[in-house]
Protein backbone atom coordinates (compact mmCIF):
# COMPACT_ATOMS: atom_id res chain seq x y z
CA UNK A 1 0.00 0.00 0.00
CA UNK A 2 2.85 2.37 0.86
CA UNK A 3 4.46 1.94 -2.57
CA UNK A 4 1.13 2.75 -4.25
CA UNK A 5 0.87 6.06 -2.36
CA UNK A 6 4.53 6.85 -3.00
CA UNK A 7 4.08 6.12 -6.72
CA UNK A 8 0.99 8.36 -6.87
CA UNK A 9 2.84 11.21 -5.14
CA UNK A 10 5.74 10.91 -7.60
CA UNK A 11 3.33 10.99 -10.56
CA UNK A 12 1.57 14.03 -9.11
CA UNK A 13 4.90 15.79 -8.50
CA UNK A 14 6.00 15.09 -12.09
CA UNK A 15 2.70 16.40 -13.43
CA UNK A 16 3.05 19.59 -11.35
CA UNK A 17 6.62 20.12 -12.57
CA UNK A 18 5.52 19.66 -16.21
CA UNK A 19 2.61 22.08 -15.77
CA UNK A 20 4.86 24.70 -14.16
CA UNK A 21 7.48 24.31 -16.91
CA UNK A 22 4.88 24.62 -19.68
CA UNK A 23 3.35 27.66 -17.95
CA UNK A 24 6.78 29.31 -17.53
CA UNK A 25 7.71 28.60 -21.17
CA UNK A 26 4.39 30.14 -22.24
CA UNK A 27 5.08 33.23 -20.13
CA UNK A 28 8.50 33.56 -21.73
CA UNK A 29 7.05 33.25 -25.24
CA UNK A 30 4.27 35.72 -24.34
CA UNK A 31 6.79 38.29 -23.09
CA UNK A 32 9.15 37.83 -26.05
CA UNK A 33 6.35 38.22 -28.62
CA UNK A 34 4.90 41.48 -27.31
CA UNK A 35 4.33 43.68 -30.35
CA UNK A 36 6.58 46.67 -30.85
CA UNK A 37 5.67 50.19 -31.85
CA UNK A 38 5.27 50.81 -35.55
CA UNK A 39 6.21 53.88 -37.55
CA UNK A 40 2.82 55.49 -38.21
CA UNK A 41 4.10 56.96 -41.49
CA UNK A 42 4.52 53.45 -42.88
CA UNK A 43 0.91 52.44 -42.12
CA UNK A 44 -1.83 52.10 -44.71
CA UNK A 45 -5.09 53.87 -43.79
CA UNK A 46 -7.83 51.83 -42.15
CA UNK A 47 -11.53 52.58 -41.76
CA UNK A 48 -11.28 53.51 -38.10
CA UNK A 49 -9.11 53.70 -35.02
CA UNK A 50 -9.97 52.42 -31.55
CA UNK A 51 -8.14 53.47 -28.39
CA UNK A 52 -8.59 51.25 -25.37
CA UNK A 53 -8.15 53.57 -22.39
CA UNK A 54 -6.22 52.75 -19.27
CA UNK A 55 -2.58 53.22 -20.14
CA UNK A 56 -0.11 56.01 -20.66
CA UNK A 57 0.35 57.24 -24.23
CA UNK A 58 -2.66 55.44 -25.71
CA UNK A 59 -4.83 58.52 -26.29
CA UNK A 60 -1.97 60.50 -27.76
CA UNK A 61 -1.10 57.65 -30.15
CA UNK A 62 -4.72 57.28 -31.27
CA UNK A 63 -5.11 61.00 -31.96
CA UNK A 64 -1.79 61.06 -33.80
CA UNK A 65 -3.10 58.28 -36.09
CA UNK A 66 -6.34 60.19 -36.64
CA UNK A 67 -4.57 63.45 -37.51
CA UNK A 68 -2.33 61.52 -39.92
CA UNK A 69 -5.47 60.22 -41.69
CA UNK A 70 -4.87 56.58 -40.73
CA UNK A 71 -8.61 56.24 -40.06
CA UNK A 72 -11.78 58.22 -40.74
CA UNK A 73 -13.09 58.11 -37.15
CA UNK A 74 -11.69 57.41 -33.70
CA UNK A 75 -13.43 55.56 -30.89
CA UNK A 76 -12.09 56.13 -27.39
CA UNK A 77 -13.36 53.08 -25.55
CA UNK A 78 -13.67 52.97 -21.78
CA UNK A 79 -13.84 56.69 -20.99
CA UNK A 80 -14.72 57.13 -17.32
CA UNK A 81 -17.99 58.93 -16.59
CA UNK A 82 -16.14 61.65 -14.66
CA UNK A 83 -13.96 62.63 -17.65
CA UNK A 84 -15.51 65.45 -19.62
CA UNK A 85 -15.19 66.10 -23.32
CA UNK A 86 -13.23 69.30 -22.64
CA UNK A 87 -10.77 67.31 -20.50
CA UNK A 88 -10.11 64.99 -23.43
CA UNK A 89 -9.77 67.86 -25.88
CA UNK A 90 -7.16 69.49 -23.63
CA UNK A 91 -5.32 66.24 -22.93
CA UNK A 92 -5.00 65.35 -26.61
CA UNK A 93 -4.37 68.88 -27.89
CA UNK A 94 -7.39 68.28 -30.09
CA UNK A 95 -9.94 70.79 -31.24
CA UNK A 96 -13.71 70.84 -30.70
CA UNK A 97 -14.12 70.60 -34.49
CA UNK A 98 -12.03 67.41 -34.62
CA UNK A 99 -14.07 65.90 -31.79
CA UNK A 100 -17.36 66.92 -33.42
CA UNK A 101 -16.50 65.41 -36.80
CA UNK A 102 -14.43 62.38 -36.03
CA UNK A 103 -14.31 61.25 -32.38
CA UNK A 104 -16.74 58.98 -30.55
CA UNK A 105 -16.57 58.24 -26.84
CA UNK A 106 -17.57 54.94 -25.26
CA UNK A 107 -18.46 55.51 -21.62
CA UNK A 108 -20.04 52.07 -21.17
CA UNK A 109 -16.96 49.82 -21.21
CA UNK A 110 -15.30 49.01 -17.92
CA UNK A 111 -13.06 46.13 -19.07
CA UNK A 112 -11.49 44.67 -22.19
CA UNK A 113 -14.46 42.40 -22.94
CA UNK A 114 -16.75 45.45 -22.89
CA UNK A 115 -14.24 47.30 -25.10
CA UNK A 116 -14.48 44.56 -27.72
CA UNK A 117 -18.29 44.43 -27.65
CA UNK A 118 -18.71 48.22 -27.84
CA UNK A 119 -16.08 48.44 -30.58
CA UNK A 120 -17.97 45.81 -32.58
CA UNK A 121 -21.19 47.86 -32.29
CA UNK A 122 -19.37 51.04 -33.30
CA UNK A 123 -17.73 49.34 -36.29
CA UNK A 124 -21.08 47.92 -37.44
CA UNK A 125 -22.75 51.33 -37.08
CA UNK A 126 -20.08 52.87 -39.32
CA UNK A 127 -19.64 49.86 -41.60
CA UNK A 128 -15.95 49.65 -40.70
CA UNK A 129 -14.12 46.42 -41.52
CA UNK A 130 -10.51 47.46 -40.96
CA UNK A 131 -9.51 48.95 -37.61
CA UNK A 132 -6.34 50.01 -35.86
CA UNK A 133 -6.46 49.14 -32.18
CA UNK A 134 -4.30 51.26 -29.90
CA UNK A 135 -3.39 49.83 -26.52
CA UNK A 136 -0.30 49.03 -24.46
CA UNK A 137 2.07 46.42 -25.89
CA UNK A 138 1.50 44.00 -23.00
CA UNK A 139 -2.29 44.32 -23.44
CA UNK A 140 -2.34 43.81 -27.22
CA UNK A 141 -2.42 39.99 -27.42
CA UNK A 142 -5.57 39.73 -25.30
CA UNK A 143 -7.24 42.81 -26.79
CA UNK A 144 -6.71 41.60 -30.34
CA UNK A 145 -8.05 38.16 -29.45
CA UNK A 146 -11.23 39.63 -27.94
CA UNK A 147 -11.74 42.10 -30.80
CA UNK A 148 -11.30 39.38 -33.42
CA UNK A 149 -13.82 37.20 -31.58
CA UNK A 150 -16.33 40.09 -31.46
CA UNK A 151 -15.70 41.03 -35.11
CA UNK A 152 -14.75 37.84 -36.99
CA UNK A 153 -15.18 39.46 -40.41
CA UNK A 154 -13.00 42.47 -39.64
CA UNK A 155 -9.29 43.09 -39.85
CA UNK A 156 -7.80 44.16 -36.52
CA UNK A 157 -4.49 45.97 -36.95
CA UNK A 158 -2.40 46.38 -33.81
CA UNK A 159 -0.84 49.71 -32.96
CA UNK A 160 0.93 48.99 -29.66
CA UNK A 161 2.16 51.67 -27.30
CA UNK A 162 5.32 50.72 -25.43
CA UNK A 163 4.61 50.54 -21.72
CA UNK A 164 6.58 49.51 -18.69
CA UNK A 165 5.04 46.75 -16.64
CA UNK A 166 6.26 44.92 -13.57
CA UNK A 167 6.94 41.20 -13.64
CA UNK A 168 3.86 40.69 -11.48
CA UNK A 169 1.78 42.75 -13.92
CA UNK A 170 3.11 40.70 -16.83
CA UNK A 171 2.21 37.45 -15.03
CA UNK A 172 -1.31 38.75 -14.40
CA UNK A 173 -1.74 39.82 -18.04
CA UNK A 174 -0.43 36.42 -19.20
CA UNK A 175 -2.93 34.65 -16.93
CA UNK A 176 -5.75 36.81 -18.33
CA UNK A 177 -4.57 35.98 -21.85
CA UNK A 178 -4.63 32.23 -21.13
CA UNK A 179 -8.18 32.46 -19.74
CA UNK A 180 -9.30 34.59 -22.71
CA UNK A 181 -7.65 32.22 -25.18
CA UNK A 182 -9.33 29.21 -23.59
CA UNK A 183 -12.72 30.94 -23.46
CA UNK A 184 -12.59 32.03 -27.12
CA UNK A 185 -11.28 28.62 -28.25
CA UNK A 186 -14.14 26.85 -26.46
CA UNK A 187 -16.78 29.21 -27.82
CA UNK A 188 -15.91 28.55 -31.48
mmCIF file of C-alpha atoms in Angstrom:
data_model
loop_
_atom_site.group_PDB
_atom_site.id
_atom_site.type_symbol
_atom_site.label_atom_id
_atom_site.label_comp_id
_atom_site.label_asym_id
_atom_site.label_seq_id
_atom_site.Cartn_x
_atom_site.Cartn_y
_atom_site.Cartn_z
ATOM 1 C CA UNK A 1 0.000 0.000 0.000
ATOM 2 C CA UNK A 2 2.850 2.368 0.863
ATOM 3 C CA UNK A 3 4.463 1.941 -2.574
ATOM 4 C CA UNK A 4 1.126 2.747 -4.248
ATOM 5 C CA UNK A 5 0.867 6.061 -2.364
ATOM 6 C CA UNK A 6 4.529 6.845 -3.005
ATOM 7 C CA UNK A 7 4.085 6.119 -6.715
ATOM 8 C CA UNK A 8 0.988 8.358 -6.867
ATOM 9 C CA UNK A 9 2.844 11.208 -5.141
ATOM 10 C CA UNK A 10 5.735 10.907 -7.604
ATOM 11 C CA UNK A 11 3.334 10.994 -10.562
ATOM 12 C CA UNK A 12 1.573 14.029 -9.113
ATOM 13 C CA UNK A 13 4.895 15.791 -8.502
ATOM 14 C CA UNK A 14 6.003 15.089 -12.088
ATOM 15 C CA UNK A 15 2.696 16.405 -13.425
ATOM 16 C CA UNK A 16 3.052 19.594 -11.353
ATOM 17 C CA UNK A 17 6.624 20.124 -12.574
ATOM 18 C CA UNK A 18 5.520 19.657 -16.205
ATOM 19 C CA UNK A 19 2.606 22.078 -15.770
ATOM 20 C CA UNK A 20 4.860 24.704 -14.157
ATOM 21 C CA UNK A 21 7.480 24.308 -16.909
ATOM 22 C CA UNK A 22 4.883 24.616 -19.679
ATOM 23 C CA UNK A 23 3.354 27.658 -17.954
ATOM 24 C CA UNK A 24 6.785 29.310 -17.530
ATOM 25 C CA UNK A 25 7.707 28.604 -21.171
ATOM 26 C CA UNK A 26 4.392 30.136 -22.235
ATOM 27 C CA UNK A 27 5.082 33.231 -20.133
ATOM 28 C CA UNK A 28 8.505 33.558 -21.732
ATOM 29 C CA UNK A 29 7.053 33.250 -25.241
ATOM 30 C CA UNK A 30 4.274 35.719 -24.338
ATOM 31 C CA UNK A 31 6.786 38.295 -23.089
ATOM 32 C CA UNK A 32 9.146 37.834 -26.054
ATOM 33 C CA UNK A 33 6.354 38.220 -28.618
ATOM 34 C CA UNK A 34 4.903 41.476 -27.309
ATOM 35 C CA UNK A 35 4.329 43.676 -30.348
ATOM 36 C CA UNK A 36 6.580 46.672 -30.853
ATOM 37 C CA UNK A 37 5.671 50.191 -31.853
ATOM 38 C CA UNK A 38 5.265 50.806 -35.547
ATOM 39 C CA UNK A 39 6.205 53.882 -37.547
ATOM 40 C CA UNK A 40 2.825 55.487 -38.213
ATOM 41 C CA UNK A 41 4.096 56.960 -41.487
ATOM 42 C CA UNK A 42 4.517 53.446 -42.883
ATOM 43 C CA UNK A 43 0.910 52.438 -42.122
ATOM 44 C CA UNK A 44 -1.828 52.100 -44.706
ATOM 45 C CA UNK A 45 -5.087 53.870 -43.793
ATOM 46 C CA UNK A 46 -7.833 51.825 -42.154
ATOM 47 C CA UNK A 47 -11.526 52.579 -41.759
ATOM 48 C CA UNK A 48 -11.284 53.514 -38.098
ATOM 49 C CA UNK A 49 -9.112 53.699 -35.021
ATOM 50 C CA UNK A 50 -9.966 52.423 -31.547
ATOM 51 C CA UNK A 51 -8.136 53.472 -28.393
ATOM 52 C CA UNK A 52 -8.590 51.254 -25.367
ATOM 53 C CA UNK A 53 -8.152 53.570 -22.395
ATOM 54 C CA UNK A 54 -6.224 52.746 -19.272
ATOM 55 C CA UNK A 55 -2.582 53.222 -20.145
ATOM 56 C CA UNK A 56 -0.112 56.006 -20.659
ATOM 57 C CA UNK A 57 0.347 57.245 -24.232
ATOM 58 C CA UNK A 58 -2.663 55.444 -25.710
ATOM 59 C CA UNK A 59 -4.832 58.521 -26.288
ATOM 60 C CA UNK A 60 -1.971 60.496 -27.759
ATOM 61 C CA UNK A 61 -1.101 57.647 -30.153
ATOM 62 C CA UNK A 62 -4.718 57.283 -31.269
ATOM 63 C CA UNK A 63 -5.108 60.996 -31.958
ATOM 64 C CA UNK A 64 -1.794 61.057 -33.798
ATOM 65 C CA UNK A 65 -3.100 58.276 -36.094
ATOM 66 C CA UNK A 66 -6.336 60.193 -36.638
ATOM 67 C CA UNK A 67 -4.572 63.452 -37.508
ATOM 68 C CA UNK A 68 -2.326 61.515 -39.923
ATOM 69 C CA UNK A 69 -5.469 60.220 -41.689
ATOM 70 C CA UNK A 70 -4.871 56.581 -40.726
ATOM 71 C CA UNK A 71 -8.610 56.237 -40.061
ATOM 72 C CA UNK A 72 -11.784 58.221 -40.735
ATOM 73 C CA UNK A 73 -13.086 58.108 -37.146
ATOM 74 C CA UNK A 74 -11.688 57.412 -33.704
ATOM 75 C CA UNK A 75 -13.433 55.556 -30.889
ATOM 76 C CA UNK A 76 -12.088 56.134 -27.394
ATOM 77 C CA UNK A 77 -13.360 53.081 -25.548
ATOM 78 C CA UNK A 78 -13.668 52.972 -21.779
ATOM 79 C CA UNK A 79 -13.836 56.691 -20.985
ATOM 80 C CA UNK A 80 -14.719 57.125 -17.320
ATOM 81 C CA UNK A 81 -17.987 58.928 -16.591
ATOM 82 C CA UNK A 82 -16.138 61.646 -14.660
ATOM 83 C CA UNK A 83 -13.955 62.626 -17.646
ATOM 84 C CA UNK A 84 -15.510 65.454 -19.619
ATOM 85 C CA UNK A 85 -15.191 66.099 -23.325
ATOM 86 C CA UNK A 86 -13.227 69.302 -22.640
ATOM 87 C CA UNK A 87 -10.766 67.311 -20.501
ATOM 88 C CA UNK A 88 -10.106 64.985 -23.428
ATOM 89 C CA UNK A 89 -9.771 67.863 -25.885
ATOM 90 C CA UNK A 90 -7.162 69.495 -23.629
ATOM 91 C CA UNK A 91 -5.321 66.241 -22.926
ATOM 92 C CA UNK A 92 -5.002 65.348 -26.605
ATOM 93 C CA UNK A 93 -4.372 68.876 -27.890
ATOM 94 C CA UNK A 94 -7.386 68.277 -30.095
ATOM 95 C CA UNK A 95 -9.945 70.794 -31.238
ATOM 96 C CA UNK A 96 -13.707 70.841 -30.699
ATOM 97 C CA UNK A 97 -14.123 70.596 -34.492
ATOM 98 C CA UNK A 98 -12.032 67.409 -34.624
ATOM 99 C CA UNK A 99 -14.074 65.902 -31.793
ATOM 100 C CA UNK A 100 -17.360 66.925 -33.421
ATOM 101 C CA UNK A 101 -16.502 65.414 -36.797
ATOM 102 C CA UNK A 102 -14.429 62.382 -36.032
ATOM 103 C CA UNK A 103 -14.314 61.252 -32.381
ATOM 104 C CA UNK A 104 -16.739 58.983 -30.553
ATOM 105 C CA UNK A 105 -16.570 58.243 -26.836
ATOM 106 C CA UNK A 106 -17.573 54.938 -25.262
ATOM 107 C CA UNK A 107 -18.462 55.511 -21.624
ATOM 108 C CA UNK A 108 -20.040 52.067 -21.172
ATOM 109 C CA UNK A 109 -16.962 49.820 -21.213
ATOM 110 C CA UNK A 110 -15.296 49.009 -17.915
ATOM 111 C CA UNK A 111 -13.061 46.130 -19.068
ATOM 112 C CA UNK A 112 -11.494 44.669 -22.188
ATOM 113 C CA UNK A 113 -14.456 42.399 -22.937
ATOM 114 C CA UNK A 114 -16.748 45.448 -22.885
ATOM 115 C CA UNK A 115 -14.244 47.302 -25.099
ATOM 116 C CA UNK A 116 -14.480 44.560 -27.715
ATOM 117 C CA UNK A 117 -18.288 44.434 -27.650
ATOM 118 C CA UNK A 118 -18.713 48.220 -27.837
ATOM 119 C CA UNK A 119 -16.085 48.441 -30.578
ATOM 120 C CA UNK A 120 -17.966 45.814 -32.579
ATOM 121 C CA UNK A 121 -21.188 47.857 -32.291
ATOM 122 C CA UNK A 122 -19.374 51.041 -33.298
ATOM 123 C CA UNK A 123 -17.729 49.336 -36.288
ATOM 124 C CA UNK A 124 -21.080 47.918 -37.439
ATOM 125 C CA UNK A 125 -22.749 51.329 -37.079
ATOM 126 C CA UNK A 126 -20.082 52.869 -39.319
ATOM 127 C CA UNK A 127 -19.644 49.856 -41.602
ATOM 128 C CA UNK A 128 -15.952 49.645 -40.704
ATOM 129 C CA UNK A 129 -14.116 46.425 -41.520
ATOM 130 C CA UNK A 130 -10.506 47.461 -40.964
ATOM 131 C CA UNK A 131 -9.508 48.952 -37.611
ATOM 132 C CA UNK A 132 -6.337 50.013 -35.858
ATOM 133 C CA UNK A 133 -6.464 49.142 -32.179
ATOM 134 C CA UNK A 134 -4.303 51.260 -29.899
ATOM 135 C CA UNK A 135 -3.390 49.827 -26.522
ATOM 136 C CA UNK A 136 -0.301 49.028 -24.459
ATOM 137 C CA UNK A 137 2.069 46.421 -25.888
ATOM 138 C CA UNK A 138 1.500 43.997 -22.999
ATOM 139 C CA UNK A 139 -2.294 44.318 -23.441
ATOM 140 C CA UNK A 140 -2.340 43.810 -27.224
ATOM 141 C CA UNK A 141 -2.422 39.990 -27.421
ATOM 142 C CA UNK A 142 -5.572 39.730 -25.300
ATOM 143 C CA UNK A 143 -7.237 42.815 -26.787
ATOM 144 C CA UNK A 144 -6.713 41.600 -30.336
ATOM 145 C CA UNK A 145 -8.046 38.156 -29.453
ATOM 146 C CA UNK A 146 -11.228 39.629 -27.945
ATOM 147 C CA UNK A 147 -11.736 42.096 -30.799
ATOM 148 C CA UNK A 148 -11.302 39.377 -33.422
ATOM 149 C CA UNK A 149 -13.824 37.197 -31.581
ATOM 150 C CA UNK A 150 -16.327 40.086 -31.461
ATOM 151 C CA UNK A 151 -15.697 41.026 -35.114
ATOM 152 C CA UNK A 152 -14.754 37.838 -36.988
ATOM 153 C CA UNK A 153 -15.183 39.465 -40.410
ATOM 154 C CA UNK A 154 -12.999 42.470 -39.641
ATOM 155 C CA UNK A 155 -9.289 43.085 -39.851
ATOM 156 C CA UNK A 156 -7.797 44.161 -36.521
ATOM 157 C CA UNK A 157 -4.492 45.970 -36.953
ATOM 158 C CA UNK A 158 -2.396 46.378 -33.808
ATOM 159 C CA UNK A 159 -0.838 49.710 -32.957
ATOM 160 C CA UNK A 160 0.933 48.992 -29.658
ATOM 161 C CA UNK A 161 2.159 51.666 -27.297
ATOM 162 C CA UNK A 162 5.316 50.722 -25.430
ATOM 163 C CA UNK A 163 4.612 50.536 -21.715
ATOM 164 C CA UNK A 164 6.582 49.507 -18.693
ATOM 165 C CA UNK A 165 5.037 46.747 -16.639
ATOM 166 C CA UNK A 166 6.256 44.919 -13.569
ATOM 167 C CA UNK A 167 6.942 41.199 -13.641
ATOM 168 C CA UNK A 168 3.858 40.693 -11.479
ATOM 169 C CA UNK A 169 1.784 42.751 -13.918
ATOM 170 C CA UNK A 170 3.106 40.697 -16.833
ATOM 171 C CA UNK A 171 2.212 37.453 -15.033
ATOM 172 C CA UNK A 172 -1.312 38.754 -14.401
ATOM 173 C CA UNK A 173 -1.738 39.815 -18.041
ATOM 174 C CA UNK A 174 -0.434 36.423 -19.205
ATOM 175 C CA UNK A 175 -2.930 34.649 -16.933
ATOM 176 C CA UNK A 176 -5.746 36.812 -18.331
ATOM 177 C CA UNK A 177 -4.568 35.982 -21.849
ATOM 178 C CA UNK A 178 -4.631 32.229 -21.127
ATOM 179 C CA UNK A 179 -8.177 32.465 -19.744
ATOM 180 C CA UNK A 180 -9.298 34.586 -22.714
ATOM 181 C CA UNK A 181 -7.645 32.224 -25.184
ATOM 182 C CA UNK A 182 -9.335 29.210 -23.586
ATOM 183 C CA UNK A 183 -12.718 30.938 -23.457
ATOM 184 C CA UNK A 184 -12.589 32.025 -27.119
ATOM 185 C CA UNK A 185 -11.278 28.623 -28.253
ATOM 186 C CA UNK A 186 -14.138 26.853 -26.457
ATOM 187 C CA UNK A 187 -16.783 29.208 -27.823
ATOM 188 C CA UNK A 188 -15.914 28.555 -31.485
#
